[in-house]
Short mmCIF file of C-alpha atoms in Angstrom, two decimals:
data_model
loop_
_atom_site.label_atom_id
_atom_site.label_comp_id
_atom_site.label_asym_id
_atom_site.label_seq_id
_atom_site.Cartn_x
_atom_site.Cartn_y
_atom_site.Cartn_z
CA UNK F 7 -0.50 62.60 -44.37
CA UNK F 8 -2.60 59.45 -43.93
CA UNK F 9 -3.53 59.26 -47.61
CA UNK F 10 0.09 59.77 -48.68
CA UNK F 11 1.19 56.97 -46.36
CA UNK F 12 -1.50 54.66 -47.80
CA UNK F 13 -0.41 55.43 -51.36
CA UNK F 14 3.19 54.71 -50.34
CA UNK F 15 2.16 51.37 -48.84
CA UNK F 16 0.29 50.41 -52.01
CA UNK F 17 3.35 51.34 -54.07
CA UNK F 18 5.43 48.82 -52.14
CA UNK F 19 2.66 46.20 -52.46
CA UNK F 20 2.68 46.69 -56.24
CA UNK F 21 6.46 46.44 -56.24
CA UNK F 22 6.26 43.11 -54.37
CA UNK F 23 3.74 41.83 -56.93
CA UNK F 24 5.99 42.74 -59.88
CA UNK F 25 9.03 41.21 -58.14
CA UNK F 26 7.09 37.98 -57.43
CA UNK F 27 6.07 37.63 -61.06
CA UNK F 28 9.60 38.44 -62.18
CA UNK F 29 11.06 35.75 -59.92
CA UNK F 30 8.62 33.14 -61.29
CA UNK F 31 9.41 34.16 -64.86
CA UNK F 32 13.13 34.02 -64.04
CA UNK F 33 12.67 30.46 -62.83
CA UNK F 34 11.31 29.58 -66.27
CA UNK F 35 14.45 30.96 -67.96
CA UNK F 36 16.82 29.31 -65.48
CA UNK F 37 15.16 25.94 -64.77
CA UNK F 38 12.38 25.62 -67.34
CA UNK F 39 12.14 23.11 -70.15
CA UNK F 40 12.70 25.74 -72.83
CA UNK F 41 12.96 24.76 -76.49
CA UNK F 42 11.91 28.13 -77.88
CA UNK F 43 12.53 31.42 -76.06
CA UNK F 44 9.83 33.14 -78.11
CA UNK F 45 7.01 31.76 -75.94
CA UNK F 46 8.83 32.67 -72.73
CA UNK F 47 9.46 36.23 -73.93
CA UNK F 48 5.81 36.59 -74.98
CA UNK F 49 4.72 35.38 -71.53
CA UNK F 50 7.10 37.81 -69.80
CA UNK F 51 5.92 40.84 -71.77
CA UNK F 52 2.22 40.10 -71.27
CA UNK F 53 2.52 39.28 -67.55
CA UNK F 54 4.50 42.40 -66.64
CA UNK F 55 2.55 44.56 -69.09
CA UNK F 56 -0.80 43.42 -67.75
CA UNK F 57 0.44 44.13 -64.20
CA UNK F 58 0.84 47.79 -65.11
CA UNK F 59 -2.52 47.90 -66.89
CA UNK F 60 -4.32 46.29 -63.95
CA UNK F 61 -2.69 48.72 -61.50
CA UNK F 62 -3.92 51.64 -63.59
CA UNK F 63 -7.48 50.33 -63.94
CA UNK F 64 -7.85 49.59 -60.23
CA UNK F 65 -7.60 53.26 -59.28
CA UNK F 66 -10.40 54.20 -61.65
CA UNK F 67 -12.78 52.75 -59.05
CA UNK F 68 -13.05 54.79 -55.86
CA UNK F 69 -12.69 52.38 -52.92
CA UNK F 70 -11.85 52.43 -49.24
CA UNK F 71 -9.19 49.73 -49.69
CA UNK F 72 -7.49 48.17 -52.71
CA UNK F 73 -6.00 45.12 -51.01
CA UNK F 74 -8.31 42.57 -52.65
CA UNK F 75 -7.65 43.99 -56.12
CA UNK F 76 -3.90 43.81 -55.70
CA UNK F 77 -3.97 40.25 -54.38
CA UNK F 78 -6.19 39.35 -57.35
CA UNK F 79 -3.63 40.79 -59.80
CA UNK F 80 -0.92 38.76 -58.05
CA UNK F 81 -2.98 35.56 -58.27
CA UNK F 82 -4.18 35.97 -61.86
CA UNK F 83 -0.72 36.33 -63.37
CA UNK F 84 0.75 33.57 -61.19
CA UNK F 85 -2.04 31.40 -62.58
CA UNK F 86 -1.14 32.45 -66.13
CA UNK F 87 2.52 31.57 -65.54
CA UNK F 88 1.59 28.15 -64.15
CA UNK F 89 -0.87 27.37 -66.94
CA UNK F 90 1.72 28.33 -69.59
CA UNK F 91 4.29 25.82 -68.35
CA UNK F 92 2.55 22.45 -68.03
CA UNK F 93 4.54 19.92 -70.08
CA UNK F 94 6.53 22.68 -71.80
CA UNK F 95 6.72 26.45 -71.99
CA UNK F 96 3.89 27.57 -74.25
CA UNK F 97 2.05 30.86 -73.67
CA UNK F 98 -1.59 30.01 -72.89
CA UNK F 99 -3.53 32.68 -74.78
CA UNK F 100 -6.92 31.28 -73.77
CA UNK F 101 -6.04 31.44 -70.08
CA UNK F 102 -4.71 34.98 -70.52
CA UNK F 103 -8.09 36.03 -71.96
CA UNK F 104 -10.01 34.32 -69.15
CA UNK F 105 -7.85 35.95 -66.45
CA UNK F 106 -8.51 39.36 -68.03
CA UNK F 107 -12.22 38.48 -68.11
CA UNK F 108 -12.04 37.56 -64.41
CA UNK F 109 -10.51 40.94 -63.59
CA UNK F 110 -13.26 42.74 -65.50
CA UNK F 111 -15.92 40.52 -63.94
CA UNK F 112 -14.56 41.43 -60.50
CA UNK F 113 -15.13 45.13 -61.15
CA UNK F 114 -18.66 44.44 -62.44
CA UNK F 115 -19.50 42.41 -59.34
CA UNK F 116 -18.16 45.23 -57.18
CA UNK F 117 -20.27 47.91 -58.87
CA UNK F 118 -23.46 45.81 -58.68
CA UNK F 119 -23.01 44.93 -55.00
CA UNK F 120 -21.50 47.91 -53.22
CA UNK F 121 -24.88 49.68 -52.76
CA UNK F 122 -26.59 47.26 -50.41
CA UNK F 123 -30.03 48.91 -50.74
CA UNK F 124 -30.12 48.57 -54.54
CA UNK F 125 -28.55 45.10 -54.47
CA UNK F 126 -31.23 43.83 -52.11
CA UNK F 127 -34.03 45.40 -54.14
CA UNK F 128 -32.93 43.31 -57.14
CA UNK F 129 -33.60 40.03 -55.34
CA UNK F 130 -36.50 39.07 -57.61
CA UNK F 131 -34.16 39.40 -60.59
CA UNK F 132 -31.68 37.02 -58.95
CA UNK F 133 -34.40 34.39 -58.67
CA UNK F 134 -35.49 35.05 -62.25
CA UNK F 135 -31.91 34.74 -63.46
CA UNK F 136 -31.48 31.40 -61.70
CA UNK F 137 -34.71 30.11 -63.25
CA UNK F 138 -33.62 31.21 -66.74
CA UNK F 139 -30.25 29.49 -66.36
CA UNK F 140 -31.93 26.31 -65.14
CA UNK F 141 -34.20 26.30 -68.20
CA UNK F 142 -31.17 26.87 -70.44
CA UNK F 143 -29.38 23.93 -68.81
CA UNK F 144 -32.35 21.62 -69.36
CA UNK F 145 -33.00 22.70 -72.96
CA UNK F 146 -29.57 23.33 -74.43
CA UNK F 147 -26.94 21.29 -72.62
CA UNK F 148 -27.99 17.94 -74.00
CA UNK F 149 -29.11 14.81 -72.22
CA UNK F 150 -28.46 15.27 -68.49
CA UNK F 151 -25.39 17.43 -68.98
CA UNK F 152 -24.15 20.79 -67.65
CA UNK F 153 -22.21 21.98 -70.72
CA UNK F 154 -23.18 23.89 -73.86
CA UNK F 155 -20.73 23.29 -76.71
CA UNK F 156 -20.13 25.70 -79.61
CA UNK F 157 -17.59 23.94 -81.78
CA UNK F 158 -14.33 24.17 -79.84
CA UNK F 159 -15.84 26.48 -77.22
CA UNK F 160 -17.81 25.28 -74.19
CA UNK F 161 -19.90 27.04 -71.56
CA UNK F 162 -21.11 25.83 -68.18
CA UNK F 163 -24.27 27.79 -67.23
CA UNK F 164 -24.38 26.24 -63.76
CA UNK F 165 -21.26 28.26 -62.82
CA UNK F 166 -23.22 31.48 -63.31
CA UNK F 167 -25.89 30.25 -60.91
CA UNK F 168 -23.40 30.47 -58.01
CA UNK F 169 -23.19 34.28 -57.62
CA UNK F 170 -26.95 34.61 -58.20
CA UNK F 171 -27.54 31.99 -55.53
CA UNK F 172 -25.28 33.87 -53.10
CA UNK F 173 -27.36 37.00 -53.79
CA UNK F 174 -30.59 35.03 -53.29
CA UNK F 175 -29.35 33.66 -49.96
CA UNK F 176 -28.20 37.05 -48.69
CA UNK F 177 -30.55 38.76 -46.29
CA UNK F 178 -31.00 41.87 -44.19
CA UNK F 179 -32.46 42.37 -40.73
CA UNK F 180 -35.53 43.94 -42.29
CA UNK F 181 -36.24 40.84 -44.38
CA UNK F 182 -35.98 38.57 -41.33
CA UNK F 183 -38.36 40.69 -39.31
CA UNK F 184 -40.92 40.85 -42.12
CA UNK F 185 -43.09 37.85 -41.24
CA UNK F 186 -46.43 36.73 -42.67
CA UNK F 187 -49.08 34.56 -41.08
CA UNK F 188 -49.61 31.26 -42.87
CA UNK F 189 -52.31 29.25 -41.17
CA UNK F 190 -51.22 28.89 -37.54
CA UNK F 191 -47.59 29.78 -38.29
CA UNK F 192 -45.68 32.99 -38.83
CA UNK F 193 -43.20 32.53 -41.67
CA UNK F 194 -40.67 34.72 -43.44
CA UNK F 195 -41.39 34.77 -47.21
CA UNK F 196 -37.72 35.42 -47.93
CA UNK F 197 -36.75 32.18 -46.19
CA UNK F 198 -39.44 30.09 -47.88
CA UNK F 199 -38.33 31.34 -51.32
CA UNK F 200 -34.69 30.54 -50.51
CA UNK F 201 -35.51 26.98 -49.39
CA UNK F 202 -37.60 26.34 -52.51
CA UNK F 203 -34.85 27.66 -54.80
CA UNK F 204 -32.21 25.58 -53.03
CA UNK F 205 -34.29 22.42 -53.48
CA UNK F 206 -34.73 23.20 -57.19
CA UNK F 207 -30.99 23.79 -57.73
CA UNK F 208 -29.93 20.65 -55.86
CA UNK F 209 -32.51 18.64 -57.79
CA UNK F 210 -31.17 19.97 -61.09
CA UNK F 211 -27.57 19.20 -60.11
CA UNK F 212 -28.63 15.66 -59.24
CA UNK F 213 -30.53 15.21 -62.49
CA UNK F 214 -27.60 16.52 -64.52
CA UNK F 215 -25.17 14.25 -62.64
CA UNK F 216 -23.04 17.22 -61.58
CA UNK F 217 -22.82 15.91 -58.02
CA UNK F 218 -19.50 17.62 -57.36
CA UNK F 219 -21.21 21.04 -57.23
CA UNK F 220 -23.85 19.99 -54.71
CA UNK F 221 -21.56 20.55 -51.67
CA UNK F 222 -20.86 24.11 -52.88
CA UNK F 223 -24.53 25.05 -53.13
CA UNK F 224 -25.21 23.19 -49.89
CA UNK F 225 -22.49 25.20 -48.10
CA UNK F 226 -23.96 28.52 -49.28
CA UNK F 227 -27.40 27.41 -48.10
CA UNK F 228 -25.93 26.31 -44.77
CA UNK F 229 -24.30 29.72 -44.24
CA UNK F 230 -27.62 31.37 -45.10
CA UNK F 231 -29.45 29.27 -42.52
CA UNK F 232 -26.89 30.12 -39.84
CA UNK F 233 -27.16 33.83 -40.70
CA UNK F 234 -30.92 33.63 -40.32
CA UNK F 235 -30.72 31.78 -37.01
CA UNK F 236 -28.10 34.06 -35.50
CA UNK F 237 -29.18 37.52 -36.59
CA UNK F 238 -29.71 39.97 -33.70
CA UNK F 239 -32.91 39.41 -31.72
CA UNK F 240 -33.57 36.12 -33.52
CA UNK F 241 -35.42 33.51 -31.50
CA UNK F 242 -33.92 30.06 -31.85
CA UNK F 243 -33.41 27.12 -29.55
CA UNK F 244 -31.02 24.22 -29.17
CA UNK F 245 -33.82 21.92 -30.31
CA UNK F 246 -34.09 23.74 -33.64
CA UNK F 247 -30.36 23.55 -34.19
CA UNK F 248 -30.31 19.86 -33.31
CA UNK F 249 -33.23 19.22 -35.68
CA UNK F 250 -31.40 21.07 -38.44
CA UNK F 251 -28.23 19.00 -37.94
CA UNK F 252 -30.28 15.80 -38.02
CA UNK F 253 -31.91 16.90 -41.29
CA UNK F 254 -28.48 17.50 -42.84
CA UNK F 255 -27.23 14.08 -41.73
CA UNK F 256 -30.36 12.37 -43.08
CA UNK F 257 -29.97 14.20 -46.40
CA UNK F 258 -26.28 13.19 -46.64
CA UNK F 259 -27.11 9.53 -45.83
CA UNK F 260 -29.90 9.46 -48.42
CA UNK F 261 -27.62 11.08 -51.02
CA UNK F 262 -24.98 8.38 -50.55
CA UNK F 263 -27.53 5.57 -50.67
CA UNK F 264 -29.26 6.92 -53.79
CA UNK F 265 -26.03 7.93 -55.56
CA UNK F 266 -25.40 6.48 -59.04
CA UNK F 267 -23.14 3.45 -59.36
CA UNK F 268 -20.10 5.39 -60.63
CA UNK F 269 -20.27 7.69 -57.60
CA UNK F 270 -20.38 4.74 -55.19
CA UNK F 271 -17.38 3.26 -56.99
CA UNK F 272 -15.43 6.44 -56.28
CA UNK F 273 -16.48 6.36 -52.64
CA UNK F 274 -15.19 2.86 -52.01
CA UNK F 275 -12.52 2.31 -54.67
CA UNK F 276 -8.97 1.33 -53.70
CA UNK F 277 -7.11 3.54 -56.18
CA UNK F 278 -3.87 1.54 -56.00
CA UNK F 279 -5.70 -1.71 -56.72
CA UNK F 280 -7.45 -0.05 -59.68
CA UNK F 281 -4.68 2.20 -61.05
CA UNK F 282 -5.93 2.03 -64.63
CA UNK F 283 -9.63 2.29 -63.83
CA UNK F 284 -11.47 4.54 -61.38
CA UNK F 285 -8.26 5.30 -59.50
CA UNK F 286 -6.22 6.35 -62.53
CA UNK F 287 -6.32 10.14 -62.13
CA UNK F 288 -5.80 10.12 -58.39
CA UNK F 289 -2.87 7.69 -58.64
CA UNK F 290 -1.16 9.83 -61.27
CA UNK F 291 -1.91 12.97 -59.24
CA UNK F 292 -0.36 11.53 -56.07
CA UNK F 293 2.68 10.27 -57.95
CA UNK F 294 3.14 13.73 -59.52
CA UNK F 295 2.98 15.42 -56.09
CA UNK F 296 5.55 12.97 -54.69
CA UNK F 297 7.91 13.39 -57.64
CA UNK F 298 7.66 17.18 -57.48
CA UNK F 299 8.61 17.37 -53.80
CA UNK F 300 8.77 20.79 -52.17
CA UNK F 301 10.41 22.65 -55.06
CA UNK F 302 9.25 20.78 -58.18
CA UNK F 303 10.89 19.28 -61.23
CA UNK F 304 11.06 22.60 -63.00
CA UNK F 305 8.61 24.54 -65.21
CA UNK F 306 7.57 22.50 -68.25
CA UNK F 307 9.26 19.31 -67.01
CA UNK F 308 6.18 17.51 -65.70
CA UNK F 309 4.45 14.45 -67.14
CA UNK F 310 1.00 14.85 -65.56
CA UNK F 311 0.05 16.90 -68.63
CA UNK F 312 -0.59 13.56 -70.35
CA UNK F 313 -3.46 12.81 -67.95
CA UNK F 314 -6.98 14.11 -68.57
CA UNK F 315 -8.02 17.23 -66.60
CA UNK F 316 -4.42 18.01 -65.62
CA UNK F 317 -5.11 21.75 -65.97
CA UNK F 318 -8.56 21.76 -64.37
CA UNK F 319 -9.65 19.08 -61.89
CA UNK F 320 -6.15 17.99 -60.75
CA UNK F 321 -4.34 21.27 -61.39
CA UNK F 322 -3.08 21.36 -57.80
CA UNK F 323 -1.06 18.22 -58.54
CA UNK F 324 0.21 19.65 -61.84
CA UNK F 325 1.55 22.76 -60.08
CA UNK F 326 3.04 20.63 -57.30
CA UNK F 327 4.87 18.46 -59.83
CA UNK F 328 6.50 21.29 -61.79
CA UNK F 329 6.72 24.15 -59.29
CA UNK F 330 6.70 22.20 -56.04
CA UNK F 331 4.26 21.62 -53.21
CA UNK F 332 5.45 24.85 -51.58
CA UNK F 333 4.34 26.95 -54.58
CA UNK F 334 0.94 25.18 -54.74
CA UNK F 335 0.32 25.73 -51.01
CA UNK F 336 1.35 29.40 -51.21
CA UNK F 337 -1.12 29.94 -54.07
CA UNK F 338 -3.93 28.49 -51.95
CA UNK F 339 -2.87 30.64 -48.99
CA UNK F 340 -3.16 33.74 -51.18
CA UNK F 341 -6.79 32.87 -51.92
CA UNK F 342 -7.43 32.26 -48.22
CA UNK F 343 -5.84 35.65 -47.48
CA UNK F 344 -8.42 37.30 -49.76
CA UNK F 345 -11.21 35.49 -47.95
CA UNK F 346 -9.91 36.74 -44.59
CA UNK F 347 -10.33 40.38 -45.59
CA UNK F 348 -13.91 40.59 -44.17
CA UNK F 349 -12.44 39.52 -40.80
CA UNK F 350 -9.81 42.28 -40.93
CA UNK F 351 -12.24 44.90 -42.26
CA UNK F 352 -15.76 43.70 -41.26
CA UNK F 353 -18.76 44.53 -43.48
CA UNK F 354 -20.78 47.48 -42.21
CA UNK F 355 -24.26 46.09 -42.79
CA UNK F 356 -25.91 42.72 -42.23
CA UNK F 357 -26.74 42.23 -45.91
CA UNK F 358 -23.10 42.61 -46.96
CA UNK F 359 -22.09 40.33 -44.11
CA UNK F 360 -24.31 37.52 -45.40
CA UNK F 361 -22.88 38.04 -48.91
CA UNK F 362 -19.33 37.74 -47.55
CA UNK F 363 -20.27 34.49 -45.80
CA UNK F 364 -21.78 33.02 -48.98
CA UNK F 365 -18.82 33.97 -51.18
CA UNK F 366 -16.37 32.53 -48.65
CA UNK F 367 -18.36 29.29 -48.55
CA UNK F 368 -18.13 28.92 -52.36
CA UNK F 369 -14.36 29.39 -52.46
CA UNK F 370 -13.52 27.28 -49.41
CA UNK F 371 -15.65 24.31 -50.48
CA UNK F 372 -14.40 24.35 -54.08
CA UNK F 373 -10.76 24.56 -52.99
CA UNK F 374 -11.26 21.77 -50.45
CA UNK F 375 -12.95 19.45 -52.95
CA UNK F 376 -10.26 20.02 -55.60
CA UNK F 377 -7.21 19.75 -53.34
CA UNK F 378 -8.42 16.94 -51.09
CA UNK F 379 -9.68 15.03 -54.13
CA UNK F 380 -6.31 15.34 -55.87
CA UNK F 381 -4.59 14.14 -52.68
CA UNK F 382 -7.05 11.22 -52.30
CA UNK F 383 -8.27 12.47 -48.91
CA UNK F 384 -11.83 12.48 -50.25
CA UNK F 385 -13.44 10.91 -53.35
CA UNK F 386 -12.54 12.63 -56.61
CA UNK F 387 -15.25 15.19 -57.51
CA UNK F 388 -13.95 17.02 -60.59
CA UNK F 389 -14.47 20.53 -59.15
CA UNK F 390 -12.22 23.35 -60.39
CA UNK F 391 -9.75 25.25 -58.20
CA UNK F 392 -10.72 28.98 -58.24
CA UNK F 393 -8.43 31.25 -60.30
CA UNK F 394 -6.03 28.40 -61.08
CA UNK F 395 -7.98 25.86 -63.12
CA UNK F 396 -8.30 26.41 -66.87
CA UNK F 397 -11.85 27.36 -67.86
CA UNK F 398 -13.70 30.53 -68.81
CA UNK F 399 -16.99 29.94 -66.95
CA UNK F 400 -15.26 29.16 -63.67
CA UNK F 401 -12.78 32.03 -63.99
CA UNK F 402 -15.42 34.67 -64.79
CA UNK F 403 -17.65 33.45 -61.95
CA UNK F 404 -14.75 33.48 -59.48
CA UNK F 405 -13.92 37.05 -60.50
CA UNK F 406 -17.52 38.18 -60.05
CA UNK F 407 -17.73 36.53 -56.63
CA UNK F 408 -14.55 38.28 -55.56
CA UNK F 409 -16.05 41.57 -56.73
CA UNK F 410 -19.01 40.91 -54.45
CA UNK F 411 -16.61 40.30 -51.58
CA UNK F 412 -14.72 43.49 -52.43
CA UNK F 413 -17.98 45.45 -52.28
CA UNK F 414 -18.40 44.45 -48.64
CA UNK F 415 -15.06 46.18 -47.94
CA UNK F 416 -15.84 49.42 -49.80
CA UNK F 417 -19.62 49.87 -49.50
CA UNK F 418 -21.62 52.76 -50.86
CA UNK F 419 -24.58 53.60 -48.67
CA UNK F 420 -26.91 55.64 -50.87
CA UNK F 421 -30.64 55.61 -50.34
CA UNK F 422 -33.22 57.85 -51.93
CA UNK F 423 -35.31 59.30 -49.11
CA UNK F 424 -38.43 61.17 -50.14
CA UNK F 425 -39.32 63.96 -47.71
CA UNK F 426 -43.01 64.87 -47.86
CA UNK F 427 -43.61 68.61 -47.79
CA UNK F 428 -46.43 69.93 -45.55
CA UNK F 429 -49.60 70.12 -47.61
CA UNK F 430 -51.10 73.24 -45.99
CA UNK F 431 -50.34 76.14 -43.67
CA UNK F 432 -51.54 74.35 -40.51
CA UNK F 433 -49.19 71.41 -41.13
CA UNK F 434 -46.32 73.80 -41.80
CA UNK F 435 -46.98 75.51 -38.44
CA UNK F 436 -46.89 72.11 -36.69
CA UNK F 437 -43.59 71.25 -38.32
CA UNK F 438 -42.11 74.59 -37.27
#
């Protein structure tokens, strides 16, 4: 009876998802800036058709709960609808492919993470993967850049470092209790390796001038430190916590003082006094939000599409202009709802718990930087908004991270235990 009730509940959830997408598509037909119905029809067929395909694929993976998957389907096709309407109704094939890639990436992340024993045993490969990606960035992205360009296609290897870094920062109780003596101190090798890797990643981000990603990696590291301080039976004092906070403040002060000139300009610029210079994007973004109001100008009727990065770094403003601030906020709330799942259904092991904390840190920081930057509450950073911004690297990484989070909800505890058989008759008698 319980399983039948659950299936019935999921049926109604799927129905709500299809109705939501249908309402958004209907808004395009009723209020959209339509010049050719062909693109709108193509968008309708692919959105509703992919809903049915996603629903079918989800149940191929045995899980305890399917809530995260269903919310992901809802978000991905809302994103596709939004991205196909900026400045006019034109089906965004590239974004459709990247959303499908994000869905696939989510399932891959789930399969690789759900067995916590195997996932933890691969930790050396996570470090190796990060090192390889760092070498690729230095050798192939050009002079102090983070992008690899292949004609009209571009790839950002630093995005793929994020899930590997979350894995590297995840820990178990066993790892924290495994201490080695180094001189007069007892240290945890796992923690030393994590600190060294964090320093290397932050140094690379600084060298490549991708300063907007530093808060994301810093947040994951911060969650990892808290997890290590607060694990059961851990010995920590108020003095250690105070020292850690002081170190963070010193690092932040030094980062601001040593920041390049263009970064300092963004920190102190008056955007309205420099509307056609450093404040151009933020001014246009704020104007677009104001003009859109709560319910927007209508799909395809916005003008922010004429500003650089309208579909990536300031996409929150683009959605607010055409679909309204209410739609943009609801989209963000859907992502936050996914991140709250570990609170509703807590992870069943410490390793999965630390993964959930790291994944949540990535999403929350990236969303905050993008939205608050667009609204001029913080300096503009150029960070993408997960699942909404246009971009393959970011979309695939976000999908994989969500798969890791999903694994903490539907774990698979399988461990190969070797039982030694008694070697002789006397041992067998003792066992009996």
